[in-house]
Amino acid sequence: MKLWIILFLFSFNAYAMGVVSTSPAITEMISMLGEEKSLVGKSDYCKGPDVAKVGSALDLNLEKVFLLKPDLLIIQQNASNKVLGNLKKMKLNTLEIPLERLSDIDTSFLKIAESFKKEELAQKILKEKKIKLYQQKKSKLKALFVIGDDGRGAQWSVAGRSTLYGDVLDYLGLENALTDEQEKFSMIGAEALLKLNPDIIIFLSPETEKSKVFSKLKSRLIYINREDSQIPSPAFYDFIIALQRRLR
């Protein structure tokens, strides 16, 4: 009996990993895989277990990370070049994942799952999340995703085509009112908004400053108040499904 217990403990320790997450999306993916117990550090913006906070992907506390001695640090590819460079110098085992486009969600979730040897579970989760999701036919309706504002109701941050939200519009069969392929996110004022004249405007925050300019438009205004709309994990598909229903 004692021998069996020793072998069990050895087996558990052999697979237990200490992981540092640098974004809420990464932490959520780890939790979905049932691996919250592996977290030894997380970003300042993450929910989840009470573990050390290490800053963010853009401003990582490298000293804290080093002291945690993680087996794996997971970070987004669009993190600060300085941070990525310092991680290489520290020779930390680092997994860089993309999280800027809709297709990146599946790719990154499966990469993280592979680190925990849970690929089958990841595939099952993705299948369940997408079961009610359907790609809609292309329409001529122009839409705009408003991410935030300047706090004064004078300018708004909007999502371009080559972004996660640009992909969502494409998936929903809507044309992005922004035609510039290069710009990912832009700040636009009232004049530019009137010129774009979108059929649909989707606000990612119900607190977005309302302006008289919107009353001059015939746009359908949709206000979103969902946490999953801002975190590119498999739960993001729940947001797309909810948005599909709102657009019917």
PDB file of C-alpha atoms in Angstrom:
ATOM      1  CA  MET A   1       0.000   0.000   0.000  1.00  0.00           C
ATOM      2  CA  LYS A   2       2.811   2.435   0.929  1.00  0.00           C
ATOM      3  CA  LEU A   3       4.545   1.703  -2.374  1.00  0.00           C
ATOM      4  CA  TRP A   4       1.332   2.516  -4.295  1.00  0.00           C
ATOM      5  CA  ILE A   5       0.980   5.868  -2.472  1.00  0.00           C
ATOM      6  CA  ILE A   6       4.611   6.779  -3.227  1.00  0.00           C
ATOM      7  CA  LEU A   7       4.152   5.907  -6.898  1.00  0.00           C
ATOM      8  CA  PHE A   8       0.933   7.957  -7.034  1.00  0.00           C
ATOM      9  CA  LEU A   9       2.602  11.023  -5.498  1.00  0.00           C
ATOM     10  CA  PHE A  10       5.580  10.691  -7.830  1.00  0.00           C
ATOM     11  CA  SER A  11       3.243  10.412 -10.818  1.00  0.00           C
ATOM     12  CA  PHE A  12       1.271  13.498  -9.713  1.00  0.00           C
ATOM     13  CA  ASN A  13       4.409  15.584  -9.192  1.00  0.00           C
ATOM     14  CA  ALA A  14       5.783  14.506 -12.555  1.00  0.00           C
ATOM     15  CA  TYR A  15       2.836  16.109 -14.340  1.00  0.00           C
ATOM     16  CA  ALA A  16       2.111  19.062 -12.020  1.00  0.00           C
ATOM     17  CA  MET A  17       3.221  22.309 -13.666  1.00  0.00           C
ATOM     18  CA  GLY A  18       3.710  25.772 -12.314  1.00  0.00           C
ATOM     19  CA  VAL A  19       2.268  28.158 -14.913  1.00  0.00           C
ATOM     20  CA  VAL A  20       2.242  31.948 -15.222  1.00  0.00           C
ATOM     21  CA  SER A  21      -0.567  33.519 -17.262  1.00  0.00           C
ATOM     22  CA  THR A  22      -0.183  37.029 -18.653  1.00  0.00           C
ATOM     23  CA  SER A  23      -3.756  37.805 -19.746  1.00  0.00           C
ATOM     24  CA  PRO A  24      -7.384  37.149 -18.711  1.00  0.00           C
ATOM     25  CA  ALA A  25      -7.972  35.096 -21.885  1.00  0.00           C
ATOM     26  CA  ILE A  26      -5.060  32.776 -21.085  1.00  0.00           C
ATOM     27  CA  THR A  27      -6.199  32.350 -17.470  1.00  0.00           C
ATOM     28  CA  GLU A  28      -9.731  31.569 -18.643  1.00  0.00           C
ATOM     29  CA  MET A  29      -8.460  28.931 -21.091  1.00  0.00           C
ATOM     30  CA  ILE A  30      -6.389  27.304 -18.340  1.00  0.00           C
ATOM     31  CA  SER A  31      -9.461  27.265 -16.071  1.00  0.00           C
ATOM     32  CA  MET A  32     -11.645  25.734 -18.802  1.00  0.00           C
ATOM     33  CA  LEU A  33      -9.150  22.886 -19.011  1.00  0.00           C
ATOM     34  CA  GLY A  34      -9.467  22.327 -15.248  1.00  0.00           C
ATOM     35  CA  GLU A  35      -5.894  23.442 -14.603  1.00  0.00           C
ATOM     36  CA  GLU A  36      -6.405  26.423 -12.266  1.00  0.00           C
ATOM     37  CA  LYS A  37      -4.359  24.523  -9.694  1.00  0.00           C
ATOM     38  CA  SER A  38      -1.328  24.857 -11.982  1.00  0.00           C
ATOM     39  CA  LEU A  39      -1.364  28.667 -11.838  1.00  0.00           C
ATOM     40  CA  VAL A  40       1.406  30.200  -9.738  1.00  0.00           C
ATOM     41  CA  GLY A  41       1.123  33.677 -11.283  1.00  0.00           C
ATOM     42  CA  LYS A  42      -1.366  35.725 -13.298  1.00  0.00           C
ATOM     43  CA  SER A  43      -1.727  39.196 -14.791  1.00  0.00           C
ATOM     44  CA  ASP A  44      -3.066  42.094 -12.736  1.00  0.00           C
ATOM     45  CA  TYR A  45      -6.290  41.966 -14.765  1.00  0.00           C
ATOM     46  CA  CYS A  46      -7.084  38.271 -14.288  1.00  0.00           C
ATOM     47  CA  LYS A  47      -9.804  36.745 -12.161  1.00  0.00           C
ATOM     48  CA  GLY A  48      -9.338  33.276 -10.753  1.00  0.00           C
ATOM     49  CA  PRO A  49      -7.235  31.774  -7.967  1.00  0.00           C
ATOM     50  CA  ASP A  50      -5.405  33.906  -5.415  1.00  0.00           C
ATOM     51  CA  VAL A  51      -1.881  33.689  -6.822  1.00  0.00           C
ATOM     52  CA  ALA A  52       0.943  36.182  -7.385  1.00  0.00           C
ATOM     53  CA  LYS A  53       0.206  39.098  -9.728  1.00  0.00           C
ATOM     54  CA  VAL A  54       2.933  39.696 -12.298  1.00  0.00           C
ATOM     55  CA  GLY A  55       1.804  42.790 -14.215  1.00  0.00           C
ATOM     56  CA  SER A  56       0.707  42.327 -17.814  1.00  0.00           C
ATOM     57  CA  ALA A  57       2.030  41.169 -21.183  1.00  0.00           C
ATOM     58  CA  LEU A  58       2.969  44.765 -21.984  1.00  0.00           C
ATOM     59  CA  ASP A  59       4.500  45.508 -18.586  1.00  0.00           C
ATOM     60  CA  LEU A  60       5.609  42.234 -17.026  1.00  0.00           C
ATOM     61  CA  ASN A  61       7.289  42.175 -13.611  1.00  0.00           C
ATOM     62  CA  LEU A  62      10.225  40.007 -14.660  1.00  0.00           C
ATOM     63  CA  GLU A  63      11.708  39.861 -11.166  1.00  0.00           C
ATOM     64  CA  LYS A  64       8.470  38.429  -9.763  1.00  0.00           C
ATOM     65  CA  VAL A  65       8.242  35.928 -12.610  1.00  0.00           C
ATOM     66  CA  PHE A  66      11.831  34.804 -12.035  1.00  0.00           C
ATOM     67  CA  LEU A  67      11.226  34.282  -8.292  1.00  0.00           C
ATOM     68  CA  LEU A  68       8.150  32.152  -9.040  1.00  0.00           C
ATOM     69  CA  LYS A  69      10.328  29.765 -11.094  1.00  0.00           C
ATOM     70  CA  PRO A  70       7.450  28.670 -13.360  1.00  0.00           C
ATOM     71  CA  ASP A  71       7.692  25.602 -15.582  1.00  0.00           C
ATOM     72  CA  LEU A  72       5.821  27.542 -18.263  1.00  0.00           C
ATOM     73  CA  LEU A  73       4.921  31.158 -18.978  1.00  0.00           C
ATOM     74  CA  ILE A  74       2.149  31.766 -21.515  1.00  0.00           C
ATOM     75  CA  ILE A  75       2.099  35.111 -23.292  1.00  0.00           C
ATOM     76  CA  GLN A  76       0.442  36.690 -26.324  1.00  0.00           C
ATOM     77  CA  GLN A  77       2.514  37.180 -29.454  1.00  0.00           C
ATOM     78  CA  ASN A  78       1.634  40.868 -29.576  1.00  0.00           C
ATOM     79  CA  ALA A  79       3.283  41.507 -26.205  1.00  0.00           C
ATOM     80  CA  SER A  80       5.993  44.128 -25.848  1.00  0.00           C
ATOM     81  CA  ASN A  81       9.125  43.257 -27.867  1.00  0.00           C
ATOM     82  CA  LYS A  82      11.169  44.292 -24.842  1.00  0.00           C
ATOM     83  CA  VAL A  83       9.278  41.843 -22.613  1.00  0.00           C
ATOM     84  CA  LEU A  84       9.640  38.988 -25.128  1.00  0.00           C
ATOM     85  CA  GLY A  85      13.350  39.761 -25.525  1.00  0.00           C
ATOM     86  CA  ASN A  86      13.940  39.714 -21.764  1.00  0.00           C
ATOM     87  CA  LEU A  87      12.077  36.412 -21.405  1.00  0.00           C
ATOM     88  CA  LYS A  88      14.423  34.854 -23.963  1.00  0.00           C
ATOM     89  CA  LYS A  89      17.435  36.161 -22.045  1.00  0.00           C
ATOM     90  CA  MET A  90      16.037  34.631 -18.848  1.00  0.00           C
ATOM     91  CA  LYS A  91      15.693  31.314 -20.710  1.00  0.00           C
ATOM     92  CA  LEU A  92      12.209  30.761 -19.326  1.00  0.00           C
ATOM     93  CA  ASN A  93      10.090  28.093 -20.970  1.00  0.00           C
ATOM     94  CA  THR A  94       7.663  30.376 -22.820  1.00  0.00           C
ATOM     95  CA  LEU A  95       4.638  29.612 -24.973  1.00  0.00           C
ATOM     96  CA  GLU A  96       3.734  32.488 -27.307  1.00  0.00           C
ATOM     97  CA  ILE A  97       0.185  32.387 -28.623  1.00  0.00           C
ATOM     98  CA  PRO A  98      -1.750  34.600 -31.076  1.00  0.00           C
ATOM     99  CA  LEU A  99      -4.985  36.179 -29.829  1.00  0.00           C
ATOM    100  CA  GLU A 100      -5.718  38.955 -32.314  1.00  0.00           C
ATOM    101  CA  ARG A 101      -8.078  37.200 -34.758  1.00  0.00           C
ATOM    102  CA  LEU A 102     -11.102  34.926 -34.433  1.00  0.00           C
ATOM    103  CA  SER A 103      -9.222  31.890 -35.767  1.00  0.00           C
ATOM    104  CA  ASP A 104      -6.540  32.452 -33.106  1.00  0.00           C
ATOM    105  CA  ILE A 105      -8.927  31.369 -30.344  1.00  0.00           C
ATOM    106  CA  ASP A 106      -8.992  27.716 -31.472  1.00  0.00           C
ATOM    107  CA  THR A 107      -5.285  27.686 -32.338  1.00  0.00           C
ATOM    108  CA  SER A 108      -4.215  29.088 -28.969  1.00  0.00           C
ATOM    109  CA  PHE A 109      -6.621  26.996 -26.904  1.00  0.00           C
ATOM    110  CA  LEU A 110      -5.319  23.816 -28.518  1.00  0.00           C
ATOM    111  CA  LYS A 111      -1.700  24.905 -27.976  1.00  0.00           C
ATOM    112  CA  ILE A 112      -2.353  25.508 -24.286  1.00  0.00           C
ATOM    113  CA  ALA A 113      -4.223  22.192 -24.036  1.00  0.00           C
ATOM    114  CA  GLU A 114      -1.238  20.427 -25.584  1.00  0.00           C
ATOM    115  CA  SER A 115       0.970  21.772 -22.781  1.00  0.00           C
ATOM    116  CA  PHE A 116      -1.315  20.039 -20.265  1.00  0.00           C
ATOM    117  CA  LYS A 117      -1.820  16.929 -22.421  1.00  0.00           C
ATOM    118  CA  LYS A 118      -5.537  17.744 -22.672  1.00  0.00           C
ATOM    119  CA  GLU A 119      -6.047  18.073 -26.428  1.00  0.00           C
ATOM    120  CA  GLU A 120      -9.145  15.830 -26.457  1.00  0.00           C
ATOM    121  CA  LEU A 121     -10.849  17.897 -23.761  1.00  0.00           C
ATOM    122  CA  ALA A 122     -10.051  21.098 -25.676  1.00  0.00           C
ATOM    123  CA  GLN A 123     -11.575  19.698 -28.874  1.00  0.00           C
ATOM    124  CA  LYS A 124     -14.701  18.688 -26.951  1.00  0.00           C
ATOM    125  CA  ILE A 125     -15.051  22.166 -25.390  1.00  0.00           C
ATOM    126  CA  LEU A 126     -14.660  23.898 -28.766  1.00  0.00           C
ATOM    127  CA  LYS A 127     -17.230  21.598 -30.363  1.00  0.00           C
ATOM    128  CA  GLU A 128     -19.749  22.297 -27.579  1.00  0.00           C
ATOM    129  CA  LYS A 129     -19.172  26.057 -27.760  1.00  0.00           C
ATOM    130  CA  LYS A 130     -19.698  26.159 -31.524  1.00  0.00           C
ATOM    131  CA  ILE A 131     -22.698  23.844 -31.763  1.00  0.00           C
ATOM    132  CA  LYS A 132     -25.189  26.756 -32.036  1.00  0.00           C
ATOM    133  CA  LEU A 133     -22.877  28.929 -34.105  1.00  0.00           C
ATOM    134  CA  TYR A 134     -23.507  29.384 -37.807  1.00  0.00           C
ATOM    135  CA  GLN A 135     -21.850  31.599 -40.399  1.00  0.00           C
ATOM    136  CA  GLN A 136     -24.318  33.922 -42.052  1.00  0.00           C
ATOM    137  CA  LYS A 137     -24.546  34.850 -45.712  1.00  0.00           C
ATOM    138  CA  LYS A 138     -22.967  38.111 -46.782  1.00  0.00           C
ATOM    139  CA  SER A 139     -25.339  41.057 -46.705  1.00  0.00           C
ATOM    140  CA  LYS A 140     -24.973  44.651 -47.845  1.00  0.00           C
ATOM    141  CA  LEU A 141     -25.473  46.004 -44.340  1.00  0.00           C
ATOM    142  CA  LYS A 142     -22.562  48.070 -43.025  1.00  0.00           C
ATOM    143  CA  ALA A 143     -21.683  47.742 -39.358  1.00  0.00           C
ATOM    144  CA  LEU A 144     -19.270  49.332 -36.918  1.00  0.00           C
ATOM    145  CA  PHE A 145     -17.818  47.951 -33.681  1.00  0.00           C
ATOM    146  CA  VAL A 146     -17.262  50.731 -31.124  1.00  0.00           C
ATOM    147  CA  ILE A 147     -14.706  49.564 -28.541  1.00  0.00           C
ATOM    148  CA  GLY A 148     -14.671  52.671 -26.352  1.00  0.00           C
ATOM    149  CA  ASP A 149     -14.549  56.441 -26.356  1.00  0.00           C
ATOM    150  CA  ASP A 150     -12.455  59.391 -25.218  1.00  0.00           C
ATOM    151  CA  GLY A 151     -14.677  60.008 -22.191  1.00  0.00           C
ATOM    152  CA  ARG A 152     -16.067  63.221 -23.666  1.00  0.00           C
ATOM    153  CA  GLY A 153     -18.259  61.810 -26.407  1.00  0.00           C
ATOM    154  CA  ALA A 154     -16.153  63.513 -29.069  1.00  0.00           C
ATOM    155  CA  GLN A 155     -14.222  60.526 -30.441  1.00  0.00           C
ATOM    156  CA  TRP A 156     -14.727  56.772 -30.525  1.00  0.00           C
ATOM    157  CA  SER A 157     -12.352  53.840 -30.850  1.00  0.00           C
ATOM    158  CA  VAL A 158     -13.573  51.536 -33.629  1.00  0.00           C
ATOM    159  CA  ALA A 159     -12.399  48.113 -34.826  1.00  0.00           C
ATOM    160  CA  GLY A 160     -10.955  47.707 -38.312  1.00  0.00           C
ATOM    161  CA  ARG A 161     -11.177  44.699 -40.603  1.00  0.00           C
ATOM    162  CA  SER A 162      -7.971  42.947 -39.519  1.00  0.00           C
ATOM    163  CA  THR A 163      -9.106  42.470 -35.921  1.00  0.00           C
ATOM    164  CA  LEU A 164     -11.029  40.010 -33.782  1.00  0.00           C
ATOM    165  CA  TYR A 165     -14.146  42.168 -34.078  1.00  0.00           C
ATOM    166  CA  GLY A 166     -13.636  42.683 -37.791  1.00  0.00           C
ATOM    167  CA  ASP A 167     -13.698  38.894 -38.126  1.00  0.00           C
ATOM    168  CA  VAL A 168     -16.916  38.766 -36.084  1.00  0.00           C
ATOM    169  CA  LEU A 169     -18.629  41.176 -38.485  1.00  0.00           C
ATOM    170  CA  ASP A 170     -17.439  39.080 -41.417  1.00  0.00           C
ATOM    171  CA  TYR A 171     -18.735  35.909 -39.737  1.00  0.00           C
ATOM    172  CA  LEU A 172     -22.109  37.580 -39.176  1.00  0.00           C
ATOM    173  CA  GLY A 173     -22.314  38.475 -42.857  1.00  0.00           C
ATOM    174  CA  LEU A 174     -21.927  42.201 -42.197  1.00  0.00           C
ATOM    175  CA  GLU A 175     -19.644  44.592 -44.040  1.00  0.00           C
ATOM    176  CA  ASN A 176     -17.249  46.575 -41.870  1.00  0.00           C
ATOM    177  CA  ALA A 177     -17.979  50.270 -42.381  1.00  0.00           C
ATOM    178  CA  LEU A 178     -14.234  50.902 -42.062  1.00  0.00           C
ATOM    179  CA  THR A 179     -12.602  50.143 -45.414  1.00  0.00           C
ATOM    180  CA  ASP A 180      -8.936  50.582 -44.420  1.00  0.00           C
ATOM    181  CA  GLU A 181      -7.308  47.130 -44.318  1.00  0.00           C
ATOM    182  CA  GLN A 182      -4.166  48.385 -42.538  1.00  0.00           C
ATOM    183  CA  GLU A 183      -5.647  50.119 -39.501  1.00  0.00           C
ATOM    184  CA  LYS A 184      -6.583  47.723 -36.703  1.00  0.00           C
ATOM    185  CA  PHE A 185      -8.178  50.256 -34.378  1.00  0.00           C
ATOM    186  CA  SER A 186      -8.916  53.905 -35.146  1.00  0.00           C
ATOM    187  CA  MET A 187     -10.212  56.926 -33.282  1.00  0.00           C
ATOM    188  CA  ILE A 188     -12.919  58.703 -35.246  1.00  0.00           C
ATOM    189  CA  GLY A 189     -14.909  61.857 -34.572  1.00  0.00           C
ATOM    190  CA  ALA A 190     -18.486  62.886 -35.316  1.00  0.00           C
ATOM    191  CA  GLU A 191     -17.744  64.031 -38.868  1.00  0.00           C
ATOM    192  CA  ALA A 192     -16.115  60.712 -39.813  1.00  0.00           C
ATOM    193  CA  LEU A 193     -18.937  58.784 -38.154  1.00  0.00           C
ATOM    194  CA  LEU A 194     -21.579  60.654 -40.140  1.00  0.00           C
ATOM    195  CA  LYS A 195     -19.620  60.026 -43.317  1.00  0.00           C
ATOM    196  CA  LEU A 196     -19.405  56.277 -42.628  1.00  0.00           C
ATOM    197  CA  ASN A 197     -23.160  56.192 -41.921  1.00  0.00           C
ATOM    198  CA  PRO A 198     -23.286  52.520 -40.798  1.00  0.00           C
ATOM    199  CA  ASP A 199     -26.547  50.575 -40.745  1.00  0.00           C
ATOM    200  CA  ILE A 200     -25.621  48.982 -37.412  1.00  0.00           C
ATOM    201  CA  ILE A 201     -23.406  50.228 -34.578  1.00  0.00           C
ATOM    202  CA  ILE A 202     -22.375  47.728 -31.894  1.00  0.00           C
ATOM    203  CA  PHE A 203     -21.088  49.190 -28.626  1.00  0.00           C
ATOM    204  CA  LEU A 204     -18.929  46.875 -26.518  1.00  0.00           C
ATOM    205  CA  SER A 205     -19.712  48.834 -23.376  1.00  0.00           C
ATOM    206  CA  PRO A 206     -23.088  50.189 -22.265  1.00  0.00           C
ATOM    207  CA  GLU A 207     -21.171  53.032 -20.582  1.00  0.00           C
ATOM    208  CA  THR A 208     -19.877  54.341 -23.916  1.00  0.00           C
ATOM    209  CA  GLU A 209     -20.491  58.076 -23.988  1.00  0.00           C
ATOM    210  CA  LYS A 210     -23.644  58.798 -25.956  1.00  0.00           C
ATOM    211  CA  SER A 211     -23.583  61.771 -28.288  1.00  0.00           C
ATOM    212  CA  LYS A 212     -26.158  63.765 -30.228  1.00  0.00           C
ATOM    213  CA  VAL A 213     -24.386  62.621 -33.380  1.00  0.00           C
ATOM    214  CA  PHE A 214     -26.040  59.186 -33.048  1.00  0.00           C
ATOM    215  CA  SER A 215     -29.496  60.765 -33.244  1.00  0.00           C
ATOM    216  CA  LYS A 216     -28.518  62.144 -36.658  1.00  0.00           C
ATOM    217  CA  LEU A 217     -27.894  58.620 -37.918  1.00  0.00           C
ATOM    218  CA  LYS A 218     -30.500  56.045 -38.852  1.00  0.00           C
ATOM    219  CA  SER A 219     -28.223  53.322 -37.502  1.00  0.00           C
ATOM    220  CA  ARG A 220     -29.531  50.494 -35.371  1.00  0.00           C
ATOM    221  CA  LEU A 221     -27.695  50.824 -32.035  1.00  0.00           C
ATOM    222  CA  ILE A 222     -26.812  47.655 -30.125  1.00  0.00           C
ATOM    223  CA  TYR A 223     -25.278  47.935 -26.646  1.00  0.00           C
ATOM    224  CA  ILE A 224     -23.415  44.918 -25.299  1.00  0.00           C
ATOM    225  CA  ASN A 225     -22.903  44.241 -21.590  1.00  0.00           C
ATOM    226  CA  ARG A 226     -21.071  40.909 -21.565  1.00  0.00           C
ATOM    227  CA  GLU A 227     -17.678  40.109 -20.090  1.00  0.00           C
ATOM    228  CA  ASP A 228     -17.104  37.357 -22.675  1.00  0.00           C
ATOM    229  CA  SER A 229     -17.264  39.967 -25.462  1.00  0.00           C
ATOM    230  CA  GLN A 230     -13.844  41.283 -24.458  1.00  0.00           C
ATOM    231  CA  ILE A 231     -11.917  38.086 -23.687  1.00  0.00           C
ATOM    232  CA  PRO A 232     -10.734  36.018 -26.693  1.00  0.00           C
ATOM    233  CA  SER A 233     -11.201  32.550 -25.210  1.00  0.00           C
ATOM    234  CA  PRO A 234     -13.655  29.805 -26.295  1.00  0.00           C
ATOM    235  CA  ALA A 235     -16.312  31.621 -24.220  1.00  0.00           C
ATOM    236  CA  PHE A 236     -16.132  34.378 -26.862  1.00  0.00           C
ATOM    237  CA  TYR A 237     -18.289  32.128 -29.063  1.00  0.00           C
ATOM    238  CA  ASP A 238     -21.132  32.560 -26.531  1.00  0.00           C
ATOM    239  CA  PHE A 239     -20.946  36.292 -27.221  1.00  0.00           C
ATOM    240  CA  ILE A 240     -21.146  35.756 -30.998  1.00  0.00           C
ATOM    241  CA  ILE A 241     -24.197  33.500 -30.574  1.00  0.00           C
ATOM    242  CA  ALA A 242     -25.869  36.129 -28.361  1.00  0.00           C
ATOM    243  CA  LEU A 243     -25.068  38.819 -30.928  1.00  0.00           C
ATOM    244  CA  GLN A 244     -26.556  36.687 -33.711  1.00  0.00           C
ATOM    245  CA  ARG A 245     -29.805  36.556 -31.743  1.00  0.00           C
ATOM    246  CA  ARG A 246     -29.807  40.323 -31.205  1.00  0.00           C
ATOM    247  CA  LEU A 247     -29.367  40.904 -34.929  1.00  0.00           C
ATOM    248  CA  ARG A 248     -32.354  38.788 -35.990  1.00  0.00           C
TER     249      ARG A 248
END
